[in-house]
Short mmCIF file of C-alpha atoms and ligand atoms in Angstrom, two decimals:
data_model
loop_
_atom_site.label_atom_id
_atom_site.label_comp_id
_atom_site.label_asym_id
_atom_site.label_seq_id
_atom_site.Cartn_x
_atom_site.Cartn_y
_atom_site.Cartn_z
CA MET P 1 -26.55 53.56 54.35
CA GLY P 2 -28.54 51.10 53.79
CA LYS P 3 -27.73 47.33 55.14
CA ILE P 4 -24.72 45.70 55.17
CA SER P 5 -25.29 42.16 53.74
CA GLU P 6 -23.73 38.93 55.14
CA ALA P 7 -21.09 38.56 52.47
CA GLN P 8 -19.79 42.21 53.18
CA GLN P 9 -19.92 41.98 56.60
CA ALA P 10 -17.37 38.68 56.42
CA PHE P 11 -15.22 40.67 53.83
CA LEU P 12 -14.93 43.51 56.37
CA ARG P 13 -14.30 41.10 59.06
CA ARG P 14 -11.14 39.59 57.09
CA ALA P 15 -10.09 42.98 56.03
CA ALA P 16 -9.44 43.73 59.77
CA ARG P 17 -8.26 40.34 60.68
CA HIS P 18 -5.68 41.42 58.18
CA ARG P 19 -4.58 45.10 59.44
CA ARG P 20 -4.51 43.51 62.75
CA LEU P 21 -1.81 40.89 61.63
CA VAL P 22 -0.26 43.07 59.99
CA ARG P 23 -0.13 45.49 63.22
CA LEU P 24 0.60 42.44 65.26
CA GLY P 25 3.50 41.24 62.95
CA ARG P 26 5.46 44.96 63.17
CA TRP P 27 5.32 44.33 67.03
CA TRP P 28 6.82 40.96 67.17
CA ILE P 29 9.42 41.65 65.12
CA PHE P 30 10.35 44.54 67.18
CA LEU P 31 10.01 42.85 70.38
CA LEU P 32 11.74 39.64 69.06
CA PHE P 33 14.64 41.44 68.38
CA LEU P 34 14.96 43.61 71.71
CA ALA P 35 14.54 40.13 73.32
CA LEU P 36 17.63 38.74 71.04
CA TRP P 37 19.72 41.66 71.47
CA GLU P 38 19.36 41.91 75.16
CA GLY P 39 19.85 38.15 75.82
CA THR P 40 22.82 37.08 73.54
CA ALA P 41 24.22 40.52 74.97
CA ARG P 42 23.64 39.02 78.46
CA LEU P 43 24.78 35.51 77.75
CA GLY P 44 28.30 36.70 76.91
CA TRP P 45 27.58 35.54 73.44
CA LEU P 46 27.35 39.44 72.04
CA ASN P 47 29.98 41.69 73.11
CA ASP P 48 28.30 44.24 74.63
CA PHE P 49 31.23 46.68 74.93
CA ILE P 50 30.99 46.85 70.95
CA PHE P 51 27.44 46.24 69.97
CA SER P 52 26.11 47.48 73.13
CA SER P 53 22.65 46.25 74.25
CA PRO P 54 18.95 47.38 74.76
CA SER P 55 19.50 47.73 79.03
CA ARG P 56 22.70 49.72 77.86
CA LEU P 57 21.20 51.79 75.40
CA ALA P 58 18.07 52.83 78.00
CA VAL P 59 21.24 53.64 80.59
CA SER P 60 23.05 56.19 78.46
CA PHE P 61 19.36 57.77 77.25
CA GLY P 62 18.18 58.32 80.65
CA SER P 63 21.74 59.78 81.97
CA MET P 64 21.76 62.35 78.78
CA ALA P 65 18.27 62.92 78.94
CA ARG P 66 18.80 64.07 82.33
CA ASP P 67 21.87 66.64 81.83
CA GLY P 68 19.16 67.01 78.30
CA SER P 69 22.28 66.18 75.93
CA ILE P 70 20.25 64.12 73.84
CA PHE P 71 17.72 66.63 73.45
CA LEU P 72 20.16 68.93 71.96
CA HIS P 73 22.26 66.74 69.51
CA THR P 74 18.66 65.22 68.04
CA GLY P 75 16.88 68.98 68.01
CA ILE P 76 20.19 70.52 66.18
CA THR P 77 20.54 67.47 63.56
CA LEU P 78 16.64 67.79 63.36
CA GLY P 79 16.86 71.43 62.54
CA GLU P 80 19.40 71.66 60.38
CA THR P 81 17.64 68.96 58.43
CA LEU P 82 14.49 71.03 58.55
CA VAL P 83 16.22 74.21 56.88
CA SER P 84 18.11 72.30 54.36
CA PHE P 85 15.07 70.62 53.18
CA GLY P 86 13.24 73.47 52.99
CA LEU P 87 15.84 75.36 51.03
CA VAL P 88 16.04 72.31 48.68
CA THR P 89 12.21 72.73 47.86
CA ALA P 90 12.23 76.25 47.13
CA LEU P 91 15.53 76.30 45.40
CA SER P 92 14.39 73.10 43.10
CA LEU P 93 11.06 74.53 42.49
CA LEU P 94 12.28 77.92 41.74
CA LEU P 95 15.11 76.28 39.38
CA ALA P 96 12.91 74.29 37.73
CA LEU P 97 10.41 77.37 36.97
CA LEU P 98 13.18 79.50 35.61
CA PHE P 99 14.21 76.49 33.12
CA TRP P 100 11.19 75.79 32.30
CA ARG P 101 10.18 79.43 31.52
CA CYS P 102 13.46 79.33 29.75
CA ARG P 103 14.59 76.77 27.24
CA LEU P 104 17.18 77.61 26.28
CA ALA P 105 19.12 77.90 29.14
CA ALA P 106 17.50 74.74 30.29
CA GLU P 107 19.41 73.14 27.44
CA ILE P 108 22.50 74.72 27.60
CA LEU P 109 22.81 73.77 31.09
CA GLU P 110 21.12 70.40 31.26
CA PRO P 111 24.24 68.29 30.84
CA TYR P 112 25.54 69.86 33.80
CA LEU P 113 23.26 69.37 35.85
CA VAL P 114 23.26 65.95 35.40
CA MET P 115 26.97 65.73 36.09
CA LEU P 116 26.13 67.78 39.31
CA ASN P 117 23.31 65.52 40.07
CA SER P 118 25.35 62.11 39.90
CA LEU P 119 28.68 63.55 41.38
CA PRO P 120 28.96 61.49 44.91
CA LYS P 121 28.41 64.58 47.47
CA SER P 122 30.40 63.21 50.13
CA ALA P 123 33.62 64.39 48.30
CA LEU P 124 32.55 67.82 48.45
CA ALA P 125 32.08 67.73 52.32
CA PRO P 126 35.80 68.10 52.73
CA VAL P 127 36.27 71.17 50.29
CA LEU P 128 33.46 72.89 51.24
CA ILE P 129 34.59 72.94 54.91
CA VAL P 130 37.83 74.32 53.22
CA TRP P 131 35.73 76.86 51.84
CA LEU P 132 33.16 77.61 54.20
CA GLY P 133 34.68 76.58 57.82
CA GLY P 134 33.83 73.54 60.16
CA ASN P 135 30.39 75.21 60.74
CA VAL P 136 27.08 74.73 60.60
CA ARG P 137 26.55 76.29 57.13
CA THR P 138 29.02 73.78 55.72
CA ILE P 139 26.52 71.04 56.98
CA ILE P 140 23.62 72.99 55.21
CA VAL P 141 25.21 73.23 51.59
CA ALA P 142 26.33 69.66 52.21
CA ALA P 143 22.50 68.76 52.52
CA VAL P 144 21.35 70.76 50.18
CA SER P 145 24.03 70.11 47.55
CA LEU P 146 22.94 66.56 48.15
CA ALA P 147 19.28 66.82 46.98
CA VAL P 148 18.73 69.85 45.21
CA PHE P 149 20.07 68.54 41.62
CA GLY P 150 18.24 65.95 41.20
CA SER P 151 15.46 67.48 42.56
CA THR P 152 15.15 70.06 40.15
CA LEU P 153 15.67 67.60 37.23
CA THR P 154 12.50 65.71 38.36
CA LEU P 155 10.45 68.84 38.64
CA LEU P 156 11.60 70.25 35.09
CA THR P 157 10.42 67.12 33.89
CA GLY P 158 7.12 66.95 35.56
CA PHE P 159 6.68 70.52 34.16
CA ARG P 160 7.48 69.05 30.74
CA GLU P 161 5.11 66.82 30.98
CA VAL P 162 1.88 69.56 31.27
CA ASP P 163 -0.71 69.04 28.47
CA GLU P 164 0.04 71.52 25.57
CA ASP P 165 -3.63 72.36 25.40
CA LYS P 166 -4.14 73.08 28.59
CA ILE P 167 -1.40 76.10 27.92
CA LYS P 168 -3.29 76.73 25.32
CA LEU P 169 -6.58 77.16 27.17
CA ILE P 170 -4.51 79.28 29.77
CA ARG P 171 -3.52 81.57 26.72
CA SER P 172 -6.99 81.39 24.96
CA LEU P 173 -8.75 83.19 28.00
CA GLY P 174 -5.91 85.79 28.10
CA GLY P 175 -3.55 84.63 30.78
CA GLY P 176 0.36 85.03 30.46
CA SER P 177 3.41 83.47 31.78
CA ARG P 178 2.76 83.71 35.37
CA ASP P 179 -0.88 82.46 35.26
CA ILE P 180 0.26 79.28 33.10
CA MET P 181 2.68 78.52 36.06
CA ALA P 182 0.35 79.27 38.73
CA LYS P 183 -2.86 77.81 37.62
CA VAL P 184 -1.18 74.87 35.81
CA MET P 185 2.03 73.56 36.16
CA ILE P 186 1.65 74.09 40.04
CA PRO P 187 -1.11 72.38 40.74
CA HIS P 188 -0.60 69.80 38.27
CA SER P 189 3.00 69.43 39.99
CA ILE P 190 1.67 68.74 43.29
CA PRO P 191 1.88 64.96 43.69
CA LEU P 192 4.80 64.93 42.04
CA LEU P 193 6.28 67.94 44.63
CA VAL P 194 4.87 65.75 47.34
CA SER P 195 6.99 62.90 46.18
CA THR P 196 10.30 64.39 45.61
CA MET P 197 9.41 65.97 48.88
CA LYS P 198 9.50 62.30 50.07
CA VAL P 199 12.97 61.56 49.00
CA ASN P 200 14.55 64.89 49.59
CA ILE P 201 14.38 64.80 53.46
CA GLY P 202 15.69 61.47 53.82
CA LEU P 203 18.72 62.75 51.59
CA CYS P 204 18.72 66.13 53.69
CA LEU P 205 19.44 63.89 56.69
CA VAL P 206 22.02 62.22 55.23
CA GLY P 207 23.56 65.27 54.04
CA VAL P 208 23.39 66.49 57.14
CA ILE P 209 24.79 63.78 58.87
CA ILE P 210 28.22 63.70 56.36
CA GLY P 211 28.40 67.27 57.15
CA GLU P 212 28.25 66.81 60.84
CA PHE P 213 30.56 64.13 60.99
CA LEU P 214 32.89 66.24 59.58
CA ALA P 215 32.37 70.01 60.76
CA ALA P 216 29.82 70.21 63.78
CA ARG P 217 30.39 70.18 67.44
CA ALA P 218 27.01 69.14 67.99
CA GLY P 219 24.38 67.26 66.43
CA LEU P 220 23.78 63.23 66.12
CA GLY P 221 26.19 63.11 63.38
CA TYR P 222 28.74 64.08 65.58
CA LEU P 223 27.67 62.18 68.68
CA ILE P 224 28.41 59.13 66.22
CA ILE P 225 31.94 60.24 64.94
CA TYR P 226 32.87 61.53 68.91
CA GLY P 227 31.54 57.82 70.14
CA SER P 228 33.40 56.06 67.95
CA GLN P 229 36.89 57.69 68.78
CA VAL P 230 36.40 57.57 72.43
CA PHE P 231 34.63 53.94 71.88
CA LYS P 232 31.55 54.71 73.52
CA MET P 233 29.53 52.21 71.16
CA ASP P 234 26.43 52.90 73.24
CA TYR P 235 26.81 56.78 72.30
CA VAL P 236 27.02 55.55 68.42
CA ILE P 237 24.50 53.12 68.55
CA LEU P 238 22.17 55.37 70.45
CA SER P 239 22.62 57.68 67.61
CA ILE P 240 21.84 54.99 64.98
CA VAL P 241 18.63 54.25 66.62
CA ILE P 242 17.56 58.36 67.21
CA LEU P 243 18.51 58.57 63.53
CA CYS P 244 15.88 55.66 62.84
CA ALA P 245 13.19 57.31 64.56
CA CYS P 246 13.95 60.84 63.20
CA SER P 247 13.60 59.70 59.45
CA ALA P 248 10.87 57.16 60.03
CA GLY P 249 8.74 60.71 62.02
CA LEU P 250 9.96 62.98 59.08
CA TYR P 251 8.77 60.28 56.61
CA ARG P 252 5.27 59.97 58.36
CA LEU P 253 5.22 64.52 58.19
CA ILE P 254 5.18 64.56 54.81
CA GLY P 255 2.85 61.52 54.51
CA LEU P 256 0.26 63.38 55.99
CA LEU P 257 1.10 66.65 53.82
CA GLU P 258 0.08 64.32 51.20
CA LYS P 259 -2.81 63.17 52.38
CA ARG P 260 -4.11 66.89 52.80
CA VAL P 261 -3.38 67.68 49.45
CA SER P 262 -5.11 65.01 47.82
CA MET J 1 -21.95 97.73 8.62
CA GLU J 2 -18.04 97.31 10.06
CA PRO J 3 -17.48 93.24 9.46
CA VAL J 4 -16.22 92.20 13.28
CA LEU J 5 -13.77 89.83 11.91
CA GLU J 6 -11.89 90.08 8.45
CA LEU J 7 -9.18 87.95 7.02
CA ARG J 8 -6.94 89.00 4.23
CA ARG J 9 -5.24 86.45 2.29
CA VAL J 10 -3.70 84.38 5.61
CA GLY J 11 -1.83 82.19 5.25
CA TYR J 12 0.13 79.64 7.68
CA ALA J 13 2.60 76.86 7.80
CA TYR J 14 3.87 74.75 10.68
CA HIS J 15 7.54 74.47 11.02
CA THR J 16 9.67 71.13 11.96
CA LEU J 17 12.81 69.75 11.86
CA ALA J 18 11.17 66.91 9.91
CA GLY J 19 9.97 69.61 7.04
CA GLU J 20 7.12 71.76 6.66
CA THR J 21 3.34 71.73 7.15
CA GLU J 22 1.27 73.77 4.93
CA ALA J 23 -2.02 74.20 6.65
CA LEU J 24 -3.80 77.41 5.03
CA ARG J 25 -3.56 79.22 2.13
CA ASP J 26 -5.06 82.70 0.86
CA ILE J 27 -8.04 82.30 3.50
CA SER J 28 -10.09 85.09 2.90
CA PHE J 29 -13.39 85.98 4.02
CA SER J 30 -15.15 88.74 6.58
CA VAL J 31 -17.82 88.13 9.38
CA GLN J 32 -20.41 90.80 10.43
CA PRO J 33 -21.79 91.45 13.98
CA GLY J 34 -24.75 88.93 14.96
CA GLU J 35 -23.72 86.58 12.19
CA PHE J 36 -23.06 82.78 12.94
CA VAL J 37 -20.79 81.07 10.28
CA SER J 38 -19.93 77.72 10.21
CA LEU J 39 -16.87 76.46 9.18
CA VAL J 40 -16.62 72.64 7.18
CA GLY J 41 -13.89 70.86 6.14
CA PRO J 42 -12.00 67.43 5.45
CA SER J 43 -10.08 66.53 9.22
CA GLY J 44 -6.64 67.89 9.40
CA CYS J 45 -7.14 70.54 6.93
CA GLY J 46 -6.16 73.34 9.01
CA LYS J 47 -9.28 74.14 10.83
CA SER J 48 -8.19 74.49 14.47
CA THR J 49 -5.05 76.28 13.14
CA LEU J 50 -7.86 78.77 11.42
CA LEU J 51 -9.25 79.72 14.77
CA SER J 52 -5.56 79.55 16.66
CA LEU J 53 -4.60 82.30 14.15
CA ILE J 54 -8.04 84.52 14.97
CA CYS J 55 -7.65 84.31 18.60
CA GLY J 56 -4.03 85.38 18.52
CA LEU J 57 -2.05 82.10 19.47
CA LEU J 58 -0.53 81.92 16.48
CA ARG J 59 0.52 84.66 13.97
CA PRO J 60 -0.07 84.48 10.90
CA GLU J 61 2.50 83.94 8.24
CA ARG J 62 1.21 85.62 5.28
CA GLY J 63 -1.79 88.46 4.68
CA GLU J 64 -3.07 89.80 8.04
CA ILE J 65 -6.64 89.36 10.24
CA LEU J 66 -8.27 92.14 11.67
CA ILE J 67 -10.39 92.53 14.49
CA GLN J 68 -12.71 95.51 15.04
CA GLY J 69 -12.39 96.30 18.72
CA ALA J 70 -13.83 92.62 19.70
CA GLN J 71 -13.04 90.59 22.27
CA VAL J 72 -12.43 86.71 21.18
CA GLY J 73 -13.35 83.57 22.98
CA TYR J 74 -12.19 80.41 21.87
CA MET J 75 -13.43 77.49 22.96
CA LEU J 76 -11.06 75.34 22.42
CA GLN J 77 -11.50 71.43 20.84
CA LYS J 78 -11.43 69.64 24.16
CA ASP J 79 -13.20 70.81 27.56
CA HIS J 80 -9.52 70.78 29.20
CA LEU J 81 -11.55 71.56 32.57
CA LEU J 82 -9.01 71.95 35.21
CA GLU J 83 -9.78 68.45 37.60
CA TRP J 84 -8.36 70.51 40.75
CA ARG J 85 -10.71 72.98 40.78
CA SER J 86 -14.47 72.76 41.24
CA VAL J 87 -16.68 73.44 37.97
CA TYR J 88 -17.89 76.67 39.04
CA ARG J 89 -14.20 77.73 40.01
CA ASN J 90 -13.17 76.41 36.30
CA ALA J 91 -15.86 78.83 34.90
CA VAL J 92 -14.24 82.04 36.62
CA LEU J 93 -11.13 80.93 35.77
CA GLY J 94 -10.87 83.27 32.75
CA LEU J 95 -12.30 86.37 35.16
CA GLU J 96 -10.05 85.15 37.48
CA MET J 97 -6.89 85.43 35.15
CA ALA J 98 -8.20 88.86 33.71
CA ARG J 99 -8.97 90.12 37.38
CA GLN J 100 -12.23 90.98 36.83
CA LEU J 101 -14.01 88.38 39.00
CA THR J 102 -15.90 91.18 40.65
CA PRO J 103 -19.29 90.12 42.52
CA GLU J 104 -21.60 91.19 39.61
CA ALA J 105 -19.36 88.99 37.53
CA GLU J 106 -19.56 86.56 39.70
CA ALA J 107 -23.61 86.61 39.95
CA ARG J 108 -23.46 86.62 36.26
CA VAL J 109 -21.63 83.38 36.05
CA ARG J 110 -24.16 82.10 38.68
CA ARG J 111 -26.69 83.00 36.39
CA MET J 112 -24.97 80.97 33.53
CA LEU J 113 -24.56 77.59 35.05
CA GLU J 114 -28.32 77.84 36.20
CA THR J 115 -29.44 78.30 32.82
CA TYR J 116 -27.36 76.01 31.26
CA GLY J 117 -29.03 73.36 34.04
CA LEU J 118 -25.45 73.18 36.26
CA SER J 119 -26.44 75.15 38.96
CA GLY J 120 -26.40 71.85 41.15
CA PHE J 121 -23.08 70.46 40.00
CA ALA J 122 -21.65 74.19 41.06
CA ASP J 123 -18.97 72.75 43.67
CA ALA J 124 -18.82 69.40 42.05
CA ARG J 125 -15.57 68.07 40.40
CA PRO J 126 -14.92 68.19 36.70
CA SER J 127 -14.77 64.22 36.30
CA GLU J 128 -17.95 63.91 37.81
CA LEU J 129 -19.98 65.79 34.81
CA SER J 130 -20.88 64.06 31.97
CA GLY J 131 -19.79 64.89 28.70
CA GLY J 132 -22.70 67.51 28.24
CA ARG J 133 -22.11 69.26 30.61
CA ARG J 134 -18.90 69.63 30.32
CA GLN J 135 -19.09 70.89 27.25
CA ARG J 136 -21.25 73.49 28.78
CA ALA J 137 -19.16 74.37 31.53
CA ALA J 138 -16.28 75.21 29.07
CA LEU J 139 -18.99 77.22 26.92
CA ILE J 140 -20.02 79.22 30.14
CA ARG J 141 -16.02 79.42 31.09
CA THR J 142 -15.68 80.99 27.18
CA LEU J 143 -18.75 83.19 27.77
CA ALA J 144 -18.14 84.39 31.38
CA LEU J 145 -15.76 86.76 29.86
CA GLU J 146 -18.27 88.47 27.52
CA PRO J 147 -16.74 88.06 24.41
CA ASP J 148 -17.68 89.69 21.00
CA LEU J 149 -16.66 87.12 18.97
CA LEU J 150 -17.10 83.26 19.69
CA LEU J 151 -15.17 80.56 18.17
CA LEU J 152 -16.00 77.39 18.98
CA ASP J 153 -13.98 74.24 17.82
CA GLU J 154 -16.38 71.16 16.97
CA PRO J 155 -17.60 72.14 20.80
CA PHE J 156 -20.03 68.82 20.34
CA SER J 157 -17.67 66.04 18.64
CA ALA J 158 -16.78 64.67 22.28
CA LEU J 159 -20.64 63.60 22.60
CA ASP J 160 -23.06 60.45 22.15
CA TYR J 161 -25.72 61.75 19.11
CA GLN J 162 -28.54 62.15 21.36
CA THR J 163 -26.86 64.48 23.72
CA ARG J 164 -25.48 66.16 20.53
CA LEU J 165 -28.92 67.25 19.13
CA GLU J 166 -30.06 68.33 22.35
CA VAL J 167 -26.84 70.33 23.74
CA GLY J 168 -26.30 71.41 20.03
CA ASP J 169 -29.89 73.02 19.96
CA ASP J 170 -29.58 74.21 23.11
CA ILE J 171 -26.39 76.58 23.21
CA GLY J 172 -27.19 77.58 19.39
CA THR J 173 -30.56 79.05 20.47
CA ILE J 174 -29.10 80.67 23.49
CA LEU J 175 -25.97 81.79 21.29
CA ARG J 176 -28.48 83.36 18.98
CA LYS J 177 -30.64 84.73 21.48
CA GLU J 178 -27.36 86.95 22.90
CA GLY J 179 -26.83 88.03 19.54
CA LYS J 180 -23.57 86.64 19.49
CA THR J 181 -21.31 86.99 16.76
CA ALA J 182 -19.96 83.05 16.34
CA LEU J 183 -17.55 81.24 14.14
CA LEU J 184 -18.51 77.38 14.42
CA VAL J 185 -16.06 74.95 13.33
CA THR J 186 -17.79 71.40 12.56
CA HIS J 187 -17.26 67.91 10.59
CA ASP J 188 -21.12 67.39 10.92
CA LEU J 189 -22.82 69.11 7.89
CA ALA J 190 -26.45 68.93 9.50
CA GLU J 191 -25.08 71.03 12.52
CA ALA J 192 -23.35 73.58 10.40
CA ILE J 193 -26.54 73.86 8.04
CA SER J 194 -28.90 74.03 11.52
CA LEU J 195 -26.90 76.50 13.20
CA GLY J 196 -25.28 78.50 10.97
CA SER J 197 -25.87 81.73 9.03
CA ARG J 198 -23.71 81.05 6.29
CA VAL J 199 -21.40 77.65 5.74
CA LEU J 200 -17.65 78.00 4.43
CA VAL J 201 -16.60 75.22 2.85
CA LEU J 202 -12.68 74.50 3.27
CA SER J 203 -10.78 72.30 0.93
CA LYS J 204 -8.72 69.37 2.18
CA ARG J 205 -4.79 70.60 3.29
CA PRO J 206 -3.77 73.11 2.26
CA ALA J 207 -7.24 74.74 3.36
CA GLN J 208 -8.54 77.26 1.09
CA VAL J 209 -11.86 78.43 0.90
CA LYS J 210 -13.62 76.32 -1.54
CA ALA J 211 -17.14 77.44 -1.03
CA VAL J 212 -19.50 80.07 0.93
CA VAL J 213 -23.17 78.70 1.05
CA PRO J 214 -25.53 81.38 2.76
CA VAL J 215 -28.35 79.56 4.35
CA SER J 216 -31.65 81.20 4.88
CA PHE J 217 -35.02 79.68 5.16
CA SER J 218 -38.25 80.66 4.01
CA ALA J 219 -40.00 80.34 7.55
CA GLU J 220 -37.81 82.87 8.69
CA GLU J 221 -38.39 85.57 6.62
CA GLY J 222 -40.72 87.33 8.72
CA GLY J 223 -37.93 87.52 11.70
CA ARG J 224 -38.94 84.66 13.42
CA ARG J 225 -36.19 82.19 13.74
CA LEU J 226 -35.99 78.48 13.49
CA SER J 227 -34.70 76.37 16.47
CA PRO J 228 -31.84 74.23 15.14
CA LEU J 229 -34.37 71.44 15.44
CA GLU J 230 -36.47 73.20 13.40
CA ARG J 231 -34.48 73.83 10.87
CA ARG J 232 -33.46 70.61 10.35
CA ASN J 233 -37.32 69.88 9.49
CA ALA J 234 -37.35 72.79 7.26
CA PRO J 235 -38.17 71.93 3.68
CA GLU J 236 -34.86 73.84 2.36
CA PHE J 237 -32.49 71.65 4.52
CA SER J 238 -32.00 68.55 2.14
CA GLY J 239 -31.26 71.00 -0.62
CA TYR J 240 -28.60 72.56 1.72
CA PHE J 241 -27.03 69.17 2.63
CA GLN J 242 -26.91 67.78 -0.89
CA ARG J 243 -25.05 71.18 -2.13
CA ILE J 244 -22.74 71.10 0.84
CA TRP J 245 -21.71 67.84 1.13
CA LYS J 246 -21.08 67.99 -2.85
CA GLU J 247 -18.67 70.47 -2.45
CA VAL J 248 -16.77 68.61 0.68
CA ARG J 249 -16.93 65.61 -1.69
CA GLU J 250 -15.64 66.74 -4.98
CA ASP J 251 -12.39 67.19 -2.69
CA GLY J 252 -11.25 63.97 -3.03
N1 ATP V 1 2.13 71.77 15.73
C1 ATP V 1 1.87 71.42 14.93
N2 ATP V 1 3.36 71.39 14.36
C2 ATP V 1 2.99 70.19 13.42
N3 ATP V 1 2.16 70.32 12.55
C3 ATP V 1 1.06 70.53 12.89
C4 ATP V 1 0.77 71.25 14.35
N4 ATP V 1 -0.33 71.53 14.52
C5 ATP V 1 -1.46 71.00 13.70
N5 ATP V 1 -0.75 70.73 12.56
C6 ATP V 1 -0.64 69.93 11.20
O1 ATP V 1 -1.42 71.31 10.27
C7 ATP V 1 -2.41 70.28 9.77
C8 ATP V 1 -3.74 71.47 9.97
O2 ATP V 1 -4.02 71.14 11.42
P1 ATP V 1 -5.69 71.46 12.23
O3 ATP V 1 -5.28 70.67 13.64
O4 ATP V 1 -5.49 72.77 11.93
O5 ATP V 1 -6.48 70.68 11.29
P2 ATP V 1 -8.22 70.33 11.66
O6 ATP V 1 -8.91 71.09 10.43
O7 ATP V 1 -8.55 71.11 12.87
O8 ATP V 1 -8.14 68.91 12.02
P3 ATP V 1 -9.44 68.35 12.75
O9 ATP V 1 -10.45 68.05 11.99
O10 ATP V 1 -8.79 66.91 13.09
O11 ATP V 1 -9.69 68.91 13.86
C9 ATP V 1 -2.90 69.19 10.28
O12 ATP V 1 -2.40 68.27 9.10
C10 ATP V 1 -1.97 68.58 11.07
O13 ATP V 1 -1.13 67.54 11.08
MG1 MG V 2 -9.27 70.65 15.12
#
C-alpha cells in the first residue's frame, strides 16, 4: 500500500470516532439502566420484592453458582436448544430437498405445511405432554415443531429460485439430480441457509422455554415457573437475564459461522 | 465415412398451459467426423432447442437423432461459471461429476488453462475474469471431458467486437488443430463463414433447414488451413457472405 492521503486519514479518524461513540453509547445505556434500577429499588420507589434489583440478582446468582444449580439449569436449556436447532436444520434441509425433487408431493402438501407453520405451536404443548409425557422429548419436539415448517418452506422457496440454466449446465456435463443438489442447489443456498439458521436458533430457544414451562424438572424455563410459584422473583428475573445473554451468544455463534462461509 | 451425428426429420414443440410453440420441423442433416458446421438463423427460431435435443437434454417429439458412439460436449449460450468455485474448480466440474478427476486429467486441464492464457487465473473467482476469459474457461470446462462432438451455442456473443474476433480466431484455430467435430450456432454470418466448413441456414420458427452452403477456399486446396482471420480476407469470402445473407433475409 502506498501513502495514505490527508483526506483518507481524516475519514479513517472520523470512522474510528463513530465506532467508539457507538460502543460507548451502548455501555452507557447498560450502566444507566443498572444504576436506575438499583437506585430506585434502594430508595424504595420500586418494590424490590417484585422487581428485584441488580444487587439482589448478584446475591442469588452467587448462591446458585456456589451450589452449581444455575449452571445446571442454563446448561440444560442450552443443550436442549442446540439439539433441537440441529434437528431443525437437518430436517428442514432434508424435507426441502425431498420436496424439491418430488414436485407432485410438494404441491399436494404445500397447503398443509403452510397451515402447520402458521398454527400457534404453544397450543400443541399440552397435547404433546399427554402424548409424549413430561420429559425432555416433549420439550425438543415442541421446539422443533415451532421452527421446522417455516424453515422448510423458506429453503424450498430458495431452491426453486435456483437458475434453471445452472441445472441445465450440470445436466449438459452429464450430472444427475444428486450433482444438481451438491454442486448447485446447496452452495447457492448457503447464505439463505445461514439466515434461516439465525431465525431458527431464536425460535428453538422460544420452543424450549415453552416446553420447559410445562414439562420440565430443570432448565431456565422451569426456574421461571418455579420462581413465580414460590414468589421468588429473583429467580425469575435472573433466569430472564441469563436467557438474554444466551440468545445473544447463540446469535453471535451463527454470526461467526456466517463470516466463515462468506 | 460414418457420420458422427445424423438427424432424421426431427421435430419439437414446447408445451405450456398457454399453448404450444412449435420450434423445429422436419430437420434432417448429418455431420461427418472432423467437420465444423456453422448454424445460422433468425433469433428465436429454435437453434438452442436443436442443440439441447442433440445433447439429450430434450427428447425429440418426432424423428430421430443418431450419434455414433460419440461423447457430446455442450457449451451453453451463457458461461454459467459457478461463482463459489475457483476458475480451475469450474473447469474440472464435469470431470468431478464423472469421477474422472485423475492426476492425468488434472494435468490436462492445467495445460489447457495455459494454452488459453488462463494459467494465472486458476485460483481466481469467475467474477474476476473478463468476458473473453470467462468464455474460454467455459470452453475448457466443456473440452475437459474430451468430447468427440462439440456443440457451441453462440459462444462469442457476450463479447465486444474486438475480443470476439480475437477469441473466435483463437478458439477456432485450436479446435480445428485438434480435429474436433463441432456444431457452432451463431447469428454472425462472418463468424459462421470464417469458422465453418459448411453453413446451415435455418428458417424462422418453426425452424427448417433452408439452405446448406459448403464453404471452401482456393487457398486451402493444398491442404493448408487458413486461419479464421485469413478467411475473412480471402477473395471468396464476400461471395459466401452475400449468398448466406440473401438466404437469411428472404425469410422475413
Ligand atoms: N422452455 C420453453 N417453454 C416454452 N417455449 C420455449 C421454451 N424455450 C424456448 N421456447 C421458445 O421456443 C422458441 C425457440 O427457442 P430457442 O431458444 O431454441 O431459440 P434460439 O434460436 O436459440 O433463439 P436465440 O437466437 O435468441 O438464442 C422461441 O420462440 C422460444 O420462445
Ligand atoms: Mg439460443
